[in-house]
Each structure stands twice: as structure tokens, then as C-alpha cells.
Coordinates of C-alpha atoms in Angstrom, one line a residue:
Chain P
X1 CA -7.7 9.8 -59.2
X2 CA -11.2 8.9 -59.8
X3 CA -14.0 11.3 -59.5
X4 CA -15.4 11.4 -56.1
X5 CA -19.0 11.8 -57.7
X6 CA -18.8 8.3 -58.4
X7 CA -18.8 7.2 -54.8
X8 CA -22.1 9.2 -54.3
X9 CA -23.7 7.1 -57.0
X10 CA -23.2 3.7 -55.8
X11 CA -24.3 3.0 -52.3
X12 CA -23.5 -0.5 -51.7
X13 CA -23.6 -3.9 -53.5
X14 CA -26.7 -5.8 -52.8
X15 CA -25.9 -9.3 -51.7
X16 CA -29.0 -11.5 -51.7
X17 CA -30.0 -15.0 -53.2
X18 CA -31.3 -13.1 -56.2
X19 CA -28.2 -11.2 -56.8
X20 CA -26.1 -14.3 -56.4
X21 CA -28.3 -15.9 -59.2
X22 CA -27.8 -12.7 -61.4
X23 CA -24.0 -13.1 -60.9
X24 CA -24.2 -16.3 -63.1
X25 CA -25.4 -14.2 -66.0
X26 CA -22.4 -12.0 -65.4
X27 CA -24.5 -9.2 -63.9
X28 CA -24.0 -7.4 -60.7
X29 CA -26.6 -5.8 -58.4
X30 CA -26.0 -2.5 -56.7
X31 CA -28.0 -0.3 -54.4
X32 CA -27.6 3.2 -56.0
X33 CA -28.5 6.7 -55.1
X34 CA -32.2 7.5 -55.6
X35 CA -31.3 10.3 -58.2
X36 CA -28.6 8.4 -60.2
X37 CA -29.3 7.9 -63.8
X38 CA -28.2 5.0 -66.0
X39 CA -25.5 6.7 -67.6
X40 CA -24.1 7.9 -64.3
X41 CA -24.2 4.3 -62.9
X42 CA -22.4 3.0 -66.1
X43 CA -19.8 5.6 -65.7
X44 CA -19.3 5.1 -61.9
X45 CA -19.0 1.3 -62.2
X46 CA -16.7 1.5 -65.2
X47 CA -14.4 4.0 -63.2
X48 CA -14.4 2.4 -59.8
X49 CA -14.1 -1.3 -60.7
X50 CA -12.2 -0.8 -63.9
X51 CA -14.7 -2.9 -66.0
X52 CA -16.7 -2.5 -69.1
X53 CA -20.3 -2.2 -68.8
X54 CA -22.7 -3.3 -71.5
X55 CA -25.9 -2.4 -70.0
X56 CA -27.8 -1.0 -66.9
X57 CA -31.3 -1.7 -65.7
X58 CA -32.7 0.1 -62.8
X59 CA -35.7 -0.3 -60.6
X60 CA -37.0 1.6 -57.5
X61 CA -38.4 -0.7 -54.7
X62 CA -40.7 1.6 -52.7
X63 CA -40.5 1.8 -49.1
X64 CA -43.1 -0.1 -47.0
X65 CA -45.5 1.7 -44.6
X66 CA -44.6 0.6 -41.1
X67 CA -46.3 1.3 -37.8
X68 CA -44.6 1.8 -34.7
X69 CA -46.7 2.3 -31.6
X70 CA -49.4 3.4 -33.7
X71 CA -47.5 6.1 -35.5
X72 CA -47.4 5.6 -39.3
X73 CA -43.9 5.7 -40.6
X74 CA -42.6 5.0 -44.2
X75 CA -39.4 3.3 -45.1
X76 CA -37.6 5.2 -47.7
X77 CA -37.5 4.0 -51.3
X78 CA -34.4 2.3 -52.6
X79 CA -33.2 2.2 -56.1
X80 CA -31.2 -0.7 -57.4
X81 CA -29.1 -1.0 -60.5
X82 CA -28.7 -4.5 -62.3
X83 CA -25.4 -3.9 -64.1
X84 CA -24.4 -6.2 -67.0
X85 CA -20.7 -6.6 -67.6
X86 CA -18.8 -7.4 -70.9
X87 CA -17.8 -11.1 -71.2
X88 CA -14.6 -11.7 -69.3
X89 CA -15.0 -8.8 -66.7
X90 CA -15.9 -9.6 -63.0
X91 CA -16.4 -7.7 -60.0
X92 CA -15.6 -9.3 -56.7
X93 CA -18.3 -7.8 -54.7
X94 CA -17.0 -9.5 -51.5
X95 CA -13.9 -7.6 -51.4
X96 CA -15.5 -4.1 -51.3
X97 CA -14.0 -0.9 -52.1
Chain S
X1 CA -0.7 -33.1 -36.7
X2 CA 3.0 -33.5 -36.3
X3 CA 4.3 -33.8 -32.7
X4 CA 8.0 -33.6 -32.0
X5 CA 9.5 -33.6 -28.5
X6 CA 12.1 -30.7 -28.1
X7 CA 12.9 -31.2 -24.3
X8 CA 12.9 -34.1 -22.2
X9 CA 14.9 -33.6 -19.0
X10 CA 13.8 -34.7 -15.5
X11 CA 10.1 -34.1 -15.2
X12 CA 9.9 -31.2 -17.8
X13 CA 8.7 -31.8 -21.2
X14 CA 8.4 -29.5 -24.2
X15 CA 6.7 -30.5 -27.4
X16 CA 6.3 -28.9 -30.7
X17 CA 3.0 -29.3 -32.5
X18 CA 2.5 -28.5 -36.1
X19 CA -0.8 -28.6 -37.9
X20 CA -0.6 -28.0 -41.5
X21 CA -2.9 -25.5 -43.2
X22 CA -4.7 -28.1 -45.1
X23 CA -5.9 -29.8 -42.0
X24 CA -7.0 -26.3 -40.6
X25 CA -8.8 -25.8 -43.8
X26 CA -10.6 -29.1 -43.8
X27 CA -11.7 -28.5 -40.2
X28 CA -13.1 -25.0 -41.1
X29 CA -14.9 -26.2 -44.1
X30 CA -16.6 -28.8 -41.8
X31 CA -17.6 -26.0 -39.5
X32 CA -19.0 -23.9 -42.2
X33 CA -20.9 -26.7 -43.6
X34 CA -22.3 -27.3 -40.3
X35 CA -23.3 -23.7 -39.9
X36 CA -24.7 -23.5 -43.4
X37 CA -28.2 -24.7 -42.5
X38 CA -28.5 -22.7 -39.4
X39 CA -27.4 -19.2 -40.0
X40 CA -29.7 -16.5 -41.1
X41 CA -28.3 -13.8 -43.1
X42 CA -30.5 -11.0 -44.6
X43 CA -31.2 -11.4 -48.2
X44 CA -31.1 -15.3 -48.0
X45 CA -33.5 -17.9 -46.8
X46 CA -32.0 -20.4 -44.3
X47 CA -29.5 -22.8 -46.0
X48 CA -29.3 -20.9 -49.2
X49 CA -26.4 -18.9 -48.3
X50 CA -23.6 -19.4 -50.9
X51 CA -20.4 -20.9 -49.3
X52 CA -18.3 -18.1 -50.4
X53 CA -20.4 -15.5 -48.8
X54 CA -20.6 -17.7 -45.5
X55 CA -16.8 -17.8 -45.4
X56 CA -16.4 -14.1 -45.8
X57 CA -18.9 -13.4 -42.9
X58 CA -17.9 -16.1 -40.5
X59 CA -14.5 -17.5 -41.6
X60 CA -12.3 -15.6 -39.2
X61 CA -14.2 -16.3 -36.2
X62 CA -14.7 -20.0 -37.0
X63 CA -11.0 -20.4 -37.6
X64 CA -10.3 -18.8 -34.2
X65 CA -12.6 -21.6 -32.8
X66 CA -10.8 -24.1 -34.6
X67 CA -7.6 -22.9 -33.4
X68 CA -8.9 -23.1 -29.9
X69 CA -10.2 -26.3 -30.2
X70 CA -6.8 -27.7 -31.6
X71 CA -5.1 -26.2 -28.7
X72 CA -7.2 -27.6 -26.0
X73 CA -7.7 -31.0 -27.6
X74 CA -4.2 -31.5 -28.7
X75 CA -2.9 -31.0 -25.1
X76 CA -5.2 -33.7 -23.8
X77 CA -4.6 -36.0 -26.8
X78 CA -0.8 -35.8 -26.7
X79 CA -0.5 -36.5 -23.0
X80 CA -2.9 -39.5 -23.2
X81 CA -1.0 -40.8 -26.1
X82 CA 2.4 -40.4 -24.3
X83 CA 0.8 -41.8 -21.1
X84 CA 1.8 -39.0 -19.0
X85 CA 0.0 -36.8 -16.6
X86 CA 0.7 -33.2 -16.4
X87 CA 1.1 -31.9 -12.9
X88 CA -0.4 -28.5 -13.9
X89 CA -2.2 -27.1 -17.0
X90 CA 0.3 -27.3 -19.8
X91 CA 1.7 -24.0 -20.9
X92 CA 1.0 -23.1 -24.5
X93 CA 3.3 -20.8 -26.4
X94 CA 2.3 -19.6 -29.9
X95 CA 3.4 -17.0 -32.2
X96 CA 2.9 -13.4 -31.0
X97 CA 3.4 -11.9 -34.3
X98 CA 0.2 -10.5 -35.4
X99 CA 0.8 -10.8 -39.1
X100 CA 1.8 -14.5 -38.5
X101 CA -1.6 -15.0 -36.6
X102 CA -3.5 -13.3 -39.2
X103 CA -2.1 -15.7 -41.8
X104 CA -3.0 -18.7 -39.6
X105 CA -6.5 -17.3 -39.3
X106 CA -6.9 -17.0 -43.0
X107 CA -5.7 -20.5 -43.5
X108 CA -2.6 -19.6 -45.3
X109 CA 0.1 -20.8 -42.9
X110 CA 0.7 -23.9 -40.8
X111 CA -0.4 -23.6 -37.4
X112 CA 2.6 -24.2 -34.7
X113 CA 2.6 -24.1 -31.1
X114 CA 4.8 -25.2 -28.2
X115 CA 3.6 -27.3 -25.2
X116 CA 5.5 -27.0 -22.0
X117 CA 4.5 -29.0 -19.0
X118 CA 5.7 -31.0 -16.1
X119 CA 4.7 -34.5 -15.7
X120 CA 3.6 -36.1 -12.5
X121 CA 6.1 -38.9 -11.9
X122 CA 4.5 -42.4 -12.0
X123 CA 4.2 -43.4 -8.5
X124 CA 4.2 -47.1 -7.7
X125 CA 2.2 -47.9 -4.7
X126 CA 4.1 -50.0 -2.5
X127 CA 2.9 -52.6 -0.1
X128 CA 1.3 -51.0 2.7
X129 CA 1.8 -54.0 5.2
X130 CA 5.4 -52.9 6.3
X131 CA 4.1 -49.6 7.5
X132 CA 3.6 -49.8 11.1
X133 CA 1.9 -47.4 13.3
X134 CA 1.4 -47.1 17.1
X135 CA -1.8 -45.5 18.0
X136 CA -1.3 -43.8 21.4
X137 CA -4.7 -44.3 23.4
X138 CA -5.6 -42.6 26.4
X139 CA -8.1 -44.3 28.8
X140 CA -10.0 -41.5 30.5
X141 CA -10.1 -42.4 34.1
X142 CA -13.3 -41.9 36.2
X143 CA -11.6 -39.3 38.4
X144 CA -11.2 -37.1 35.4
X145 CA -14.8 -37.5 34.4
X146 CA -15.7 -36.7 37.9
X147 CA -13.8 -33.6 38.0
X148 CA -15.3 -32.4 34.8
X149 CA -18.7 -33.1 36.0
X150 CA -17.8 -31.0 39.2
X151 CA -16.6 -28.1 36.9
X152 CA -19.9 -28.5 34.8
X153 CA -21.9 -28.5 38.0
X154 CA -20.3 -25.5 39.4
X155 CA -21.1 -23.4 36.3
X156 CA -24.8 -24.3 36.8
X157 CA -24.6 -23.7 40.5
X158 CA -27.4 -21.5 41.8
X159 CA -26.8 -18.5 44.1
X160 CA -28.9 -17.1 46.8
X161 CA -29.0 -13.4 48.0
X162 CA -27.1 -12.7 51.2
X163 CA -27.2 -10.0 53.8
X164 CA -23.8 -8.6 54.9
X165 CA -20.3 -8.6 53.7
X166 CA -19.2 -10.4 50.5
X167 CA -16.7 -13.2 51.1
X168 CA -14.5 -15.2 48.8
X169 CA -16.6 -17.6 46.5
X170 CA -19.6 -15.2 46.8
X171 CA -21.0 -13.7 43.7
X172 CA -21.4 -9.9 43.5
X173 CA -23.3 -7.8 40.9
X174 CA -21.4 -4.6 40.4
X175 CA -21.1 -1.5 38.0
X176 CA -17.5 -0.4 37.4
X177 CA -15.9 2.2 35.7
X178 CA -12.2 2.1 35.1
X179 CA -9.8 5.1 34.7
X180 CA -6.2 5.6 33.8
X181 CA -4.8 8.7 35.3
X182 CA -8.2 9.8 36.1
X183 CA -9.6 9.3 32.5
X184 CA -12.0 6.6 31.5
X185 CA -10.7 4.2 29.0
X186 CA -12.1 2.2 26.4
X187 CA -13.6 -1.2 27.5
X188 CA -13.1 -0.2 31.2
X189 CA -16.6 0.0 32.2
X190 CA -19.5 -2.4 32.8
X191 CA -23.0 -2.6 34.4
X192 CA -24.6 -5.2 36.4
X193 CA -21.8 -7.4 35.9
X194 CA -21.9 -10.6 38.0
X195 CA -18.6 -11.7 39.1
X196 CA -17.8 -14.6 41.4
X197 CA -15.1 -13.5 43.8
X198 CA -12.0 -15.8 43.8
X199 CA -12.8 -17.0 40.1
X200 CA -9.9 -15.1 38.7
X201 CA -12.1 -13.7 35.9
X202 CA -11.0 -10.3 36.3
X203 CA -7.3 -8.9 36.5
X204 CA -5.4 -10.1 39.7
X205 CA -6.1 -7.9 42.8
X206 CA -9.6 -6.8 41.5
X207 CA -11.7 -9.5 43.1
X208 CA -9.5 -9.5 46.4
X209 CA -10.4 -5.9 47.0
X210 CA -14.1 -6.5 46.7
X211 CA -14.2 -8.9 49.6
X212 CA -16.0 -7.5 52.7
X213 CA -18.1 -5.2 50.7
X214 CA -21.9 -5.0 51.3
X215 CA -24.7 -4.5 48.9
X216 CA -25.1 -0.9 48.0
X217 CA -21.6 0.1 49.0
X218 CA -19.1 2.0 46.7
X219 CA -15.3 1.8 46.7
X220 CA -12.5 3.0 44.5
X221 CA -9.9 0.3 43.9
X222 CA -6.3 0.4 42.4
X223 CA -5.1 -2.4 40.5
X224 CA -2.1 -2.9 38.1
X225 CA -2.7 -4.5 34.7
X226 CA -0.4 -7.6 34.4
X227 CA 2.6 -7.0 31.8
X228 CA 1.2 -9.6 29.4
X229 CA -2.2 -8.2 29.4
X230 CA -3.8 -8.5 26.0
X231 CA -4.4 -4.9 25.2
X232 CA -0.9 -3.4 24.9
X233 CA -2.1 0.3 25.9
X234 CA -3.1 -1.2 29.3
X235 CA -0.4 -3.7 30.1
X236 CA 1.7 -2.9 33.2
X237 CA -0.3 0.4 33.7
X238 CA -2.0 1.2 37.0
X239 CA -5.6 1.9 36.8
X240 CA -8.4 2.8 39.4
X241 CA -11.8 1.4 39.2
X242 CA -15.0 3.0 40.7
X243 CA -17.0 0.1 41.8
X244 CA -20.6 0.1 42.9
X245 CA -21.8 -3.3 44.5
X246 CA -25.4 -3.8 43.6
X247 CA -25.8 -7.2 45.2
X248 CA -24.1 -9.9 46.9
X249 CA -25.2 -13.5 46.8
X250 CA -23.7 -16.6 48.3
X251 CA -23.4 -19.8 46.5
X252 CA -26.0 -22.5 47.0
X253 CA -25.0 -25.9 48.1
X254 CA -23.1 -27.7 45.5
X255 CA -24.2 -31.3 45.2
X256 CA -23.6 -33.7 42.4
X257 CA -26.7 -35.8 42.0
X258 CA -29.6 -36.4 39.8
X259 CA -31.1 -33.1 40.7
X260 CA -28.0 -31.2 39.3
X261 CA -28.2 -33.2 36.2
X262 CA -31.8 -32.3 35.8
X263 CA -31.1 -28.6 36.2
X264 CA -28.7 -29.0 33.3
X265 CA -31.6 -30.6 31.3
X266 CA -30.6 -34.1 31.5
X267 CA -32.3 -37.0 33.0
X268 CA -29.9 -38.5 35.5
X269 CA -26.4 -38.1 36.8
X270 CA -25.2 -41.2 34.9
X271 CA -26.3 -39.6 31.8
X272 CA -24.3 -36.4 32.5
X273 CA -21.4 -38.5 33.3
X274 CA -21.8 -40.4 30.1
X275 CA -21.9 -37.2 28.0
X276 CA -18.9 -35.7 29.7
X277 CA -17.0 -38.8 29.3
X278 CA -17.8 -39.0 25.5
X279 CA -16.8 -35.4 25.2
X280 CA -13.4 -35.9 26.8
X281 CA -13.0 -39.0 24.8
X282 CA -13.6 -37.4 21.4
X283 CA -11.1 -34.6 22.6
X284 CA -8.3 -37.1 23.1
X285 CA -9.5 -39.2 20.2
X286 CA -8.9 -36.4 17.8
X287 CA -5.4 -35.9 19.2
X288 CA -4.8 -39.7 18.8
X289 CA -6.0 -39.7 15.3
X290 CA -3.7 -36.7 14.4
X291 CA -0.6 -38.6 15.9
X292 CA -1.4 -41.7 13.9
X293 CA -1.9 -39.7 10.9
X294 CA 1.3 -37.8 11.4
X295 CA 3.2 -41.1 11.9
X296 CA 1.5 -42.6 8.7
X297 CA 2.5 -39.5 6.6
X298 CA 6.0 -39.6 7.9
X299 CA 6.5 -43.1 6.8
X300 CA 5.0 -42.5 3.6
X301 CA 7.1 -39.6 3.2
X302 CA 10.2 -41.7 3.8
X303 CA 9.2 -44.7 1.6
X304 CA 8.2 -42.4 -1.5
X305 CA 11.2 -40.3 -2.3
X306 CA 10.8 -38.9 -5.8
X307 CA 11.3 -35.6 -7.4
X308 CA 8.2 -33.4 -7.1
X309 CA 7.1 -31.2 -9.9
X310 CA 8.8 -28.0 -9.4
X311 CA 5.8 -25.7 -10.3
X312 CA 3.6 -27.4 -7.9
X313 CA 6.2 -27.1 -5.3
X314 CA 6.7 -23.5 -6.3
X315 CA 2.8 -22.9 -6.0
X316 CA 2.7 -24.6 -2.6
X317 CA 5.8 -22.7 -1.4
X318 CA 4.5 -19.2 -2.3
X319 CA 1.4 -20.2 -0.5
X320 CA 3.3 -21.1 2.7
X321 CA 5.6 -18.1 2.3
X322 CA 2.7 -15.8 2.1
X323 CA 1.0 -17.2 5.2
X324 CA 4.2 -17.0 7.3
X325 CA 5.0 -13.6 6.1
X326 CA 1.6 -12.3 7.1
X327 CA 1.7 -14.1 10.4
X328 CA 5.0 -12.4 11.2
X329 CA 3.7 -9.2 10.1
X330 CA 0.5 -9.4 12.2
X331 CA 2.7 -10.4 15.1
X332 CA 5.0 -7.5 14.5
X333 CA 8.0 -9.8 14.3
X334 CA 10.8 -10.3 12.0
X335 CA 13.0 -13.3 11.1
X336 CA 15.6 -12.0 13.4
X337 CA 13.2 -12.2 16.2
X338 CA 12.7 -16.0 15.5
X339 CA 16.3 -16.5 15.7
X340 CA 16.5 -17.3 12.0
X341 CA 17.4 -15.5 8.8
X342 CA 15.0 -15.1 5.7
X343 CA 17.2 -17.7 3.7
X344 CA 17.2 -20.3 6.4
X345 CA 13.4 -19.8 6.7
X346 CA 13.0 -20.1 3.0
X347 CA 15.0 -23.2 2.7
X348 CA 13.0 -24.7 5.6
X349 CA 9.7 -23.8 3.9
X350 CA 11.0 -25.0 0.5
X351 CA 11.4 -28.4 2.1
X352 CA 7.9 -28.3 3.8
X353 CA 6.4 -27.4 0.4
X354 CA 8.0 -30.3 -1.3
X355 CA 7.1 -32.8 1.4
X356 CA 3.4 -31.5 1.1
X357 CA 3.4 -31.8 -2.6
X358 CA 4.9 -35.3 -2.6
X359 CA 2.6 -36.6 0.0
X360 CA -0.4 -35.0 -1.8
X361 CA 0.5 -36.9 -4.8
X362 CA 1.2 -40.1 -3.2
X363 CA -2.1 -39.9 -1.2
X364 CA -4.1 -38.9 -4.3
X365 CA -2.6 -41.9 -6.1
X366 CA -3.4 -44.3 -3.2
X367 CA -7.0 -42.9 -3.0
X368 CA -7.4 -43.4 -6.8
X369 CA -6.3 -47.0 -6.7
X370 CA -8.3 -47.8 -3.7
X371 CA -11.3 -46.3 -5.3
X372 CA -11.9 -43.8 -2.7
X373 CA -15.0 -41.6 -3.7
X374 CA -16.2 -38.4 -2.0
X375 CA -20.0 -38.2 -2.4
X376 CA -21.9 -35.2 -3.1
X377 CA -23.7 -35.5 0.2
X378 CA -20.3 -35.4 2.1
X379 CA -19.3 -32.3 0.4
X380 CA -22.6 -30.7 1.0
X381 CA -22.3 -31.4 4.8
X382 CA -18.8 -30.0 4.8
X383 CA -20.2 -26.9 3.0
X384 CA -22.8 -26.4 5.7
X385 CA -20.4 -26.7 8.4
X386 CA -18.0 -24.2 6.7
X387 CA -20.9 -21.7 6.2
X388 CA -21.9 -22.0 9.8
X389 CA -18.5 -20.7 10.9
X390 CA -19.3 -17.2 9.4
X391 CA -21.6 -14.7 11.0
X392 CA -25.3 -15.1 9.9
X393 CA -25.2 -12.1 7.9
X394 CA -22.5 -13.4 5.5
X395 CA -23.7 -16.9 5.5
X396 CA -25.7 -16.6 2.4
X397 CA -23.0 -14.9 0.6
X398 CA -20.4 -17.5 1.4
X399 CA -22.7 -20.2 0.4
X400 CA -23.3 -18.6 -2.9
X401 CA -19.6 -18.2 -3.4
X402 CA -19.1 -21.9 -2.8
X403 CA -22.0 -22.7 -4.9
X404 CA -20.9 -21.0 -8.0
X405 CA -17.2 -21.6 -7.7
X406 CA -16.2 -25.3 -8.4
X407 CA -12.7 -24.6 -7.4
X408 CA -13.8 -23.5 -3.9
X409 CA -15.8 -26.5 -3.7
X410 CA -12.8 -28.6 -4.6
X411 CA -11.1 -27.1 -1.6
X412 CA -13.9 -28.6 0.6
X413 CA -13.7 -31.9 -1.2
X414 CA -10.1 -32.4 -0.8
X415 CA -9.9 -32.7 3.0
X416 CA -12.6 -35.0 2.8
X417 CA -10.8 -37.1 0.3
X418 CA -7.8 -37.1 2.2
X419 CA -9.3 -38.1 5.5
X420 CA -11.1 -41.1 3.7
X421 CA -7.7 -42.2 2.1
X422 CA -6.1 -42.0 5.5
X423 CA -9.0 -44.2 6.9
X424 CA -8.5 -46.5 4.0
X425 CA -4.8 -46.9 4.7
X426 CA -5.3 -47.3 8.4
X427 CA -7.5 -50.4 7.6
X428 CA -4.4 -51.8 5.4
X429 CA -1.5 -51.2 7.6
X430 CA -0.6 -52.7 10.9
X431 CA -1.7 -50.5 13.9
X432 CA -0.7 -51.4 17.4
X433 CA -2.5 -49.7 20.3
X434 CA -0.5 -48.3 23.0
X435 CA -1.9 -47.1 26.3
X436 CA -0.2 -43.8 27.2
X437 CA -0.7 -41.2 29.7
X438 CA -2.3 -37.9 29.2
X439 CA 0.9 -36.0 29.2
X440 CA 2.5 -38.4 26.8
X441 CA -0.5 -38.0 24.4
X442 CA -0.5 -34.3 24.5
X443 CA 3.3 -34.0 24.4
X444 CA 4.6 -32.2 21.4
X445 CA 5.5 -34.2 18.3
X446 CA 8.5 -32.0 18.0
X447 CA 10.4 -34.1 20.5
X448 CA 10.2 -37.2 18.5
X449 CA 11.1 -35.4 15.4
X450 CA 14.3 -33.6 17.0
X451 CA 16.8 -36.3 16.3
X452 CA 15.7 -36.4 12.6
X453 CA 16.5 -32.7 12.1
X454 CA 19.2 -32.0 14.5
X455 CA 20.5 -29.1 12.4
X456 CA 17.3 -27.2 12.7
X457 CA 17.3 -24.1 15.0
X458 CA 14.8 -24.0 17.7
X459 CA 13.1 -20.9 16.3
X460 CA 12.9 -22.5 12.8
X461 CA 11.2 -25.3 14.5
X462 CA 8.8 -23.1 16.4
X463 CA 7.7 -21.6 13.2
X464 CA 7.5 -25.0 11.7
X465 CA 5.3 -26.0 14.7
X466 CA 2.9 -23.4 13.9
X467 CA 2.4 -24.7 10.6
X468 CA 2.1 -28.3 11.9
X469 CA -1.8 -28.6 12.2
X470 CA -2.1 -27.5 8.7
X471 CA 0.9 -29.7 7.5
X472 CA -1.4 -32.6 8.1
X473 CA -4.3 -31.2 6.4
X474 CA -2.9 -29.1 3.7
X475 CA -0.6 -31.2 1.5
X476 CA -3.3 -33.4 0.0
X477 CA -5.9 -30.6 0.2
X478 CA -3.9 -28.7 -2.4
X479 CA -2.6 -31.4 -4.7
X480 CA -5.8 -33.3 -5.6
X481 CA -7.6 -30.0 -6.0
X482 CA -5.0 -29.0 -8.5
X483 CA -4.8 -32.1 -10.2
X484 CA -8.4 -32.0 -10.6
X485 CA -8.2 -28.6 -12.1
X486 CA -5.4 -29.7 -14.4
X487 CA -7.7 -32.5 -15.8
X488 CA -10.7 -30.3 -16.1
X489 CA -8.6 -27.8 -18.0
X490 CA -7.1 -30.1 -20.4

């Protein structure tokens, strides 16, 4: 039984053109919780997908300011993690968890 | 696509079709490539979506579409390849097992299904020239026209107020209130009702008792409703009517001349006679046509004997059966009342249904060979005519119903098609005119047919007769429509 905490760390895989390009470098992109740290992400990915992680880079994409009927709103920030896997390991993002 | 025939008896065919998984996959990939440049998926510019992702998103639904396409196309392809015509939409049987279906959708299993249908037998159009029809024609004599003119004139006759007592032939204006056992009943009252004495418009005895009354007089009269009166709660009962005579008028002189014609809105008496004559002629003309058609159909029926597709017959039969049962129910009768049993009636109508289907197929084939076309204009006209028969409030609705429903429109098209085919046929066969008397013309067809079906019971015939008018119209009406539907559906 894997630790349930891991599921809170990883929100979803990010499937975009850019992430498809990254997958050629054996990297996988995830949307992760805003508070998640690199070691947490590494632990989570290793536990949930059964792979070896060699590196984690993170970034926070700031939410945009949106106006709806004159009211100013703000989209929430999203933290992304670009996880580099050890040679030979893969994650089939399409199959899900 | 592998096609194997598993059943071929009589008109029934069953065919097993197997589409290998590879074929399905190829079709799917083609679809996906088509869709590739069109779909918009978040995170990708159009046309930049990797195939793998596209398949994950749309693979299942596209595969379902492929399956549908295969099903609908294969039925048509197979039929045209085999040179057969299906009587109805072929029935498709495929696996019901969900796992099996899942596998097919994901492209891992061969796609197999069975087609079951009945073919329309190939009908060879025979030479029409040996079909002989006698057309009974009735020449309308002048006396009959005169009689009719007299009747028309009478209805337009003018009345003048008259002092004194009402006599036979006078028109009185009355208020009346009918009572059964001293209680007023529904529909038994009227105000300012004009009534011509001796016209037999009211129940027997009513008018007789008004003779001798003056304007302003009141009288209570007692009459007995006849046994066969249309309202059952009144039939045979004795009722009293409180009648008040408001006016008595005597008829003006009845002369048939140009004046009378003018009062009817026509320019002269000759014109009136002309109109009356053409009316009578068209009346008898339609009877003549119906008789000729019936003869023609009987002969066609005889010369084209083949096995009719059973599901068409079945459909037709259940149609007839429903109508018959409903009619019986409405009339409050049972088969016993008609001196027949349900089984006998069933057998009878089964035969009728088969005849209709067979004639329908034959006529459709003949029409197709002869290149009979029904133009949109004609359908449009028929549509308006049908719509006009409904009360104004519903007309719009009925119109819309026909407009939006191609099947309903087909039911309009079918009789026109049939009429045209019959016209076409009448031009090809030998028709001999025969002068007949009025009685002969209006005599029931049943007499002619009796020797042909001696075993039939009188009652069965009676029921059959009730169907007759339809019999001529219905069979082709149904079949071409169905055939068309089948074609569209494939």
C-alpha cells in the first residue's frame, strides 16, 4: 500500500505539445500541488509509478487576471514539475492511475 | 470482408459477414488522420496533436462510427453484389456480449455479424396485351339530368308568407322541445327551424301532425321514434314535442327556366344542365374506373402467382387485422355475429394481405419499368387535398406533420403512383367499352366474384366487401412506400 499522501502531491499529468516534446528526453510533466516540494514529488512519482527519478525541476505558472462582467478575478496559480526519469524507465501518461 | 451464405431457402436469406480486425484498424486510422487537422484539444495547436493522444481521446467513438458504417454499407453492397432486392430492411444480428463488443471497439477482435432478410422475387413483366378488360359505361340519359335539375331547383325554391293553415308542401318555421316521459332530452330542441311539410326530414309522423296549424299556434304532438333511429337511447321510444309555429309559408311557383338558373348564380338553364350532367357523369365515371381497375387487378393477380415475402404479408395482415378488429369493436359486434369464427376470418384476411402485397410488388415493378414518375407538384396537390379534409384548427398541424415526415409523404405519393401505373396499363391493354344500365353499373362486384370463391361464407364476404374500396387502393399504397423505405434505409 502506497502512502496516500503521494496522491495529494501529484494532481494530474500535463498533456500538451510541450510535454510531448519533453517526453523525448525521457521527462514527464505533472501538475502538482502548490505546496509540494521537489523531494516530495520525487518520492511520489517513484512510489506511484514504480520508476527511478533522477531529477525534478519545478515552476509556478502564475494565474492570469480575468474580468467577468467587469468584476476582476484571478485564476489560481499552478505548479508544474518536470520529472526526469532514469534511463529505461517510462511512464505511460495516457493510461492514468 | 468475408461473406458467407448460411441460409438460402425460398425467399429467406441469411448471410454471415466477417470483417478482420486489420481492416477495421485501417479504417479507423484513416478516420483519425482525417480528424487530425481539424480537432482542437487543449494544450495543442490544431494539427499538432500526436496520433497516440488522438486515439486515446477519440478512438472508441470513431470505432463505433466505423462499425455503423460497415453495417449500413455492407447490407447495401452485399445486396447489390448478389443482385437481390430485400423486401424490408435487412435484420442485423451481432454479438450482444459486452466484452466481445468492447474488444471489437478497441480493434482487437474480428467484427462479425449476421444479415437476415427476405428477397423480393424477381418479377417478370409479362405481355399486357392479353389482358382484356371490359369497361362498363353508363350514358346519362336526359331524363336523369332533368330530374336532377328539378331537384336542384326545388332546393332553391322561394317561399312566400301565407295566411291561414299549413298544408302539405308548405314551409313552417317552428320552435320545438322534445320530451321523453315529460323530461327534455338532449338534441330534442330547436328554435326557428324551417321545415317543409312532407319533406320527411323529421321522424315519421312529426310533419303530418303539423298540417292544419296556423302561424302563432302551439301544439303538443306525440311521435314514436323508429326502431332503427341513429341514437340508441331514443330508438323505439315514444316522445312528445311542444311545437310553436312561428310562420307558415307556401312555396313559390316552381319553374325551370333561365330565371331559376340565374337565381342559382348561373347564366342560363343550358349551363345548369351542363353542370348537372358533368357532375352525374363524373360520379358514374369513378364507379366505372373502379370497376375497370378491379378487373385489371384481378387479372394481374391471376397471371402473377408467386410467393410473396412473408414479412411484408405479415405487416400488411396485422394492419388489416387491426382495422377489422377496431371496426368490429366500434360496431359492438363479434365474429360470431358475422357468422364466422376468428380463425376463418384470419385465414380470409391472410389471403387478402397476400394478394395486396403481391399486387403491390407487381404494380411497383411495372411502374418502374414503364418509368412512371410522381412529380413533387402532384404530391403537393395531394397534400393540400388531404389537409383540407381536417378542421381548420388542425390544418396547420397536419400540414407540418406531413412536411416533416418523409414516410407520411410517401403514403401520399403511393396512391398517385398507383393511379398513374394503372393509367399507364390501361393504355397498353385492350379495353372494350360496354354500354350498361345504371343498375348494372352500381351492382356489387361481389356477384361476379361469388363463383370464384364458393366456399366463402356470406358474412365473411360482407366483411371482405367492407374492405373492398381500400382493397383497390391499399395494396400498392403500402408496398411501394415500404420498398422505398427499405431502399433509403440500406
